[in-house]
mmCIF file of C-alpha atoms in Angstrom:
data_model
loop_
_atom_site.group_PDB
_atom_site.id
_atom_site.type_symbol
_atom_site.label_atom_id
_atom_site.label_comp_id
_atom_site.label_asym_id
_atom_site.label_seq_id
_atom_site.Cartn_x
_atom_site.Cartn_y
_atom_site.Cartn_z
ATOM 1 C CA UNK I 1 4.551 29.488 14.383
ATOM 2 C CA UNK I 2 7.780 27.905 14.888
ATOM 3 C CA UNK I 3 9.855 27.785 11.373
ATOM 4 C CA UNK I 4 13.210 26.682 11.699
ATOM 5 C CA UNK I 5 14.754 23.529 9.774
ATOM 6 C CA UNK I 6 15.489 20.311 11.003
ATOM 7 C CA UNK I 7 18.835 18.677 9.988
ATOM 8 C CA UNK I 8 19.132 16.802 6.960
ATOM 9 C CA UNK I 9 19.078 13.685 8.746
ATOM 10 C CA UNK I 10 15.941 13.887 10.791
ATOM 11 C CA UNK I 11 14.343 15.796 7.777
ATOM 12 C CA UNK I 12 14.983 12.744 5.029
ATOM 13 C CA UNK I 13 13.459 10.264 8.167
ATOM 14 C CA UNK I 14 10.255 12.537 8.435
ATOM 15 C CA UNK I 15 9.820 13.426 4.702
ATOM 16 C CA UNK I 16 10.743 9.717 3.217
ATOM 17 C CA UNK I 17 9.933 6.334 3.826
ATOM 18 C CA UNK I 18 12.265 3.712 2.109
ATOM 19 C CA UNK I 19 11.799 0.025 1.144
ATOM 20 C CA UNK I 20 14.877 -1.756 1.076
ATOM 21 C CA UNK I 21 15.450 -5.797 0.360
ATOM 22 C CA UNK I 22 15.011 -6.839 4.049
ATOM 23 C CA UNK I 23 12.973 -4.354 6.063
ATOM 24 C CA UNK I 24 10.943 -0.818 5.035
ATOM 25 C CA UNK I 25 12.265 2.201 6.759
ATOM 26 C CA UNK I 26 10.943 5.040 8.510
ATOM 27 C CA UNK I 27 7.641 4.448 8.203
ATOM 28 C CA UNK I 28 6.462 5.900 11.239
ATOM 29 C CA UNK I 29 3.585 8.691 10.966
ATOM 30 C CA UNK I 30 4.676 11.961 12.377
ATOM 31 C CA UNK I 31 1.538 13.160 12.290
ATOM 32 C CA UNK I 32 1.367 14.806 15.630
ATOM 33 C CA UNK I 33 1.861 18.285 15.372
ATOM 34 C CA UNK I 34 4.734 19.053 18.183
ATOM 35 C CA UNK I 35 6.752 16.219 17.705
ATOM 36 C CA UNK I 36 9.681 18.449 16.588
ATOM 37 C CA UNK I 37 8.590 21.566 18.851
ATOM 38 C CA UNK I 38 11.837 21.463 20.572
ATOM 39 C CA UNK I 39 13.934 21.383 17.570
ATOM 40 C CA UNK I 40 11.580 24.759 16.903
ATOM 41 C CA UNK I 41 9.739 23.061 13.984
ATOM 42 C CA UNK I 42 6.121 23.341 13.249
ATOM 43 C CA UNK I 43 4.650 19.950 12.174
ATOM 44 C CA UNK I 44 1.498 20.648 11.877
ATOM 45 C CA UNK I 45 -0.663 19.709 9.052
ATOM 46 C CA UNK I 46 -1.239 22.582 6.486
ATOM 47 C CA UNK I 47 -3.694 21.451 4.044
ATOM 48 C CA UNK I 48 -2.507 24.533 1.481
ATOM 49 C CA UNK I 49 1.275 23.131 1.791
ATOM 50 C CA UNK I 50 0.135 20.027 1.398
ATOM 51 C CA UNK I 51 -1.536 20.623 -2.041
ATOM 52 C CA UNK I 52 1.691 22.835 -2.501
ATOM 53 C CA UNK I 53 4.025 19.849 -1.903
ATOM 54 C CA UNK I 54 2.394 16.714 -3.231
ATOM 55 C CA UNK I 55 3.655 15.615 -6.371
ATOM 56 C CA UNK I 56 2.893 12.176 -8.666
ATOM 57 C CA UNK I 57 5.876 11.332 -10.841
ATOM 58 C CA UNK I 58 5.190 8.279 -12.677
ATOM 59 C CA UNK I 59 8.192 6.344 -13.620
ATOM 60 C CA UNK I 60 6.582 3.791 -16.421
ATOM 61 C CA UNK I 61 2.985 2.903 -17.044
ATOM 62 C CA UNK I 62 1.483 0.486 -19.330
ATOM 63 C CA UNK I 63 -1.657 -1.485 -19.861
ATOM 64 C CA UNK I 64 -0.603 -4.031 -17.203
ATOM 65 C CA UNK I 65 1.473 -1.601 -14.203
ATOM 66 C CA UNK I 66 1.996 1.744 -13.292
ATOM 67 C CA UNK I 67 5.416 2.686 -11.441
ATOM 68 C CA UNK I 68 5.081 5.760 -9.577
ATOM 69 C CA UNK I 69 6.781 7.791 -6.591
ATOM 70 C CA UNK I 70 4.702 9.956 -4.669
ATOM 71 C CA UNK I 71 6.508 13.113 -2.850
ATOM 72 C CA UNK I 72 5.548 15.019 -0.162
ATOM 73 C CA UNK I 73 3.078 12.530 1.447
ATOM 74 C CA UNK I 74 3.272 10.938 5.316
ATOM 75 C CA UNK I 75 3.548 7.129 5.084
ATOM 76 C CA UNK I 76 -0.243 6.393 6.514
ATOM 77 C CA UNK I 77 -1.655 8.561 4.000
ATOM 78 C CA UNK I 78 0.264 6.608 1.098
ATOM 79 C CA UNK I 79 -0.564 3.315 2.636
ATOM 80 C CA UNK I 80 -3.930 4.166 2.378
ATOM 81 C CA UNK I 81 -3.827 5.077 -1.252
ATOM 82 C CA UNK I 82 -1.934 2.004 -2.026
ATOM 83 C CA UNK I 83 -4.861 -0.603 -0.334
ATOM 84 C CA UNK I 84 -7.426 1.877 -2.107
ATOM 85 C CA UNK I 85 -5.402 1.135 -5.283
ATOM 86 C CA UNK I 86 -5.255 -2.487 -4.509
ATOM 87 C CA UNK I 87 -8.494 -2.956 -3.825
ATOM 88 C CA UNK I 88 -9.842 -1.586 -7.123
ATOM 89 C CA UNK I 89 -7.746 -3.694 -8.946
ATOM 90 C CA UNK I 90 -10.229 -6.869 -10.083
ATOM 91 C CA UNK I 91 -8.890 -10.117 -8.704
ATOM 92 C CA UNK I 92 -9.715 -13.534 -9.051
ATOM 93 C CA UNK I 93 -9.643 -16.715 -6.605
ATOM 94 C CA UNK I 94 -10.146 -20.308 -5.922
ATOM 95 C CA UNK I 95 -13.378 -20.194 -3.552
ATOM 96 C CA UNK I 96 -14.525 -23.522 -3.493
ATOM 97 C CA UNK I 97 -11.977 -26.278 -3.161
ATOM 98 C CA UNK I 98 -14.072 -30.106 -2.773
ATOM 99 C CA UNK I 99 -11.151 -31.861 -1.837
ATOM 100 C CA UNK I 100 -12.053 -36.126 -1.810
ATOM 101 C CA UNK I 101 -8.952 -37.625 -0.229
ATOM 102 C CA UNK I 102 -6.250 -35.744 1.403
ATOM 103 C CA UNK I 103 -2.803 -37.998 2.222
ATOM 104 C CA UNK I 104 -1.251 -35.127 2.958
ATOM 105 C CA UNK I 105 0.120 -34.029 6.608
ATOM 106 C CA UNK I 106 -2.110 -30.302 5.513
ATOM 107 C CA UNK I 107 -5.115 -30.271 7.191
ATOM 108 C CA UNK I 108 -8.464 -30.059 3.742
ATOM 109 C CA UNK I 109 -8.883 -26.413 5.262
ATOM 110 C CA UNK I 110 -5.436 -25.059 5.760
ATOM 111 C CA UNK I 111 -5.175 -26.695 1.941
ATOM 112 C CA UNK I 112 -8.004 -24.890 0.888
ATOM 113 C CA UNK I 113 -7.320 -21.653 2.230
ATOM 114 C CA UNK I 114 -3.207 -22.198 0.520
ATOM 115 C CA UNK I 115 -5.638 -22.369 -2.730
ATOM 116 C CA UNK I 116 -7.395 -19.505 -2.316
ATOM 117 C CA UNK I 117 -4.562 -17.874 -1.827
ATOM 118 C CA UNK I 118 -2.574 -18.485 -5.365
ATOM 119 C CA UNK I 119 -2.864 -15.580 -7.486
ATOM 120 C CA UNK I 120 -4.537 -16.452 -10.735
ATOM 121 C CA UNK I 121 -3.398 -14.383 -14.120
ATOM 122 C CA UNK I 122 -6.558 -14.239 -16.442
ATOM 123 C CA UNK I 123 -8.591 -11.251 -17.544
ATOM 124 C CA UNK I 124 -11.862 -11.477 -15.428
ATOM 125 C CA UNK I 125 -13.602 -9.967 -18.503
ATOM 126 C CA UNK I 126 -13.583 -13.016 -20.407
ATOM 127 C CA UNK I 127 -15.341 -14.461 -17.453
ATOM 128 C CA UNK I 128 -18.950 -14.762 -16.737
ATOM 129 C CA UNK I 129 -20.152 -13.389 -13.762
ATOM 130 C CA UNK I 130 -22.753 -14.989 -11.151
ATOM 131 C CA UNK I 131 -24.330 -13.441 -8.365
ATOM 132 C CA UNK I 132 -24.186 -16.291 -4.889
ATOM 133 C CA UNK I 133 -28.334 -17.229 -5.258
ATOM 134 C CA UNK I 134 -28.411 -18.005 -8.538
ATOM 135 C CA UNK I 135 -27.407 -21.376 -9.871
#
């Protein structure tokens, strides 16, 4: 297999993406296993490096966040962990919005959905929970 490095440059754009204040960077996936062939570099996905190269560092954690930078992992892959992460996290939402008069130029569903939308700060365990039939 092909084994030479790639220069510092092109290896901090395939190894790193970066979120700056206006724009993420080099995010692309370079997934595809001869995309640096002519530069005589094997990318091609090695399960064993993998689990040789991924690291977790966590940065701070408490009871309400966990800051964390994870090394040695293509962008899609950490985008997926990050909606996985987000989507265990319990939420909670306006759902049902009765609205009785609207003066407003906002259309009663563009309103609602603006609702539905605000992030609401309470611990859903103090909450009672109802399935949709009952009443």
């Amino acid at each position: 297999g092909l084994s030479a490095q790639l220069p510092p440059h092109i290896e901090e754009q395939r190894t790193r993406a970066f979120v700056n204040i206006d724009v993420p960077t080099y995010t692309d996936s370079n997934f595809y296993h001869s995309v640096y062939a002519n530069l005589g570099f094997d990318n091609s996905f090695d399960i064993d490096e993998f689990k040789n190269n991924f690291q977790i560092r966590i940065i701070s954690m408490n009871s309400e966040e966990a800051i964390f930078d994870m090394i040695g992992i293509e962008a899609p892959i950490a985008n997926a962990i990050r909606r996985i992460l987000i989507g265990e996290v319990p939420t909670m939402a306006i759902e049902t919005v009765y609205i009785t008069e609207n003066t407003s130029i906002i259309q009663d569903e563009v309103l609602s959905h603006r609702l539905g939308l605000i992030p609401i700060r309470a611990d859903p365990r103090l909450f009672e929970w109802t399935l949709p039939d009952s009443d």
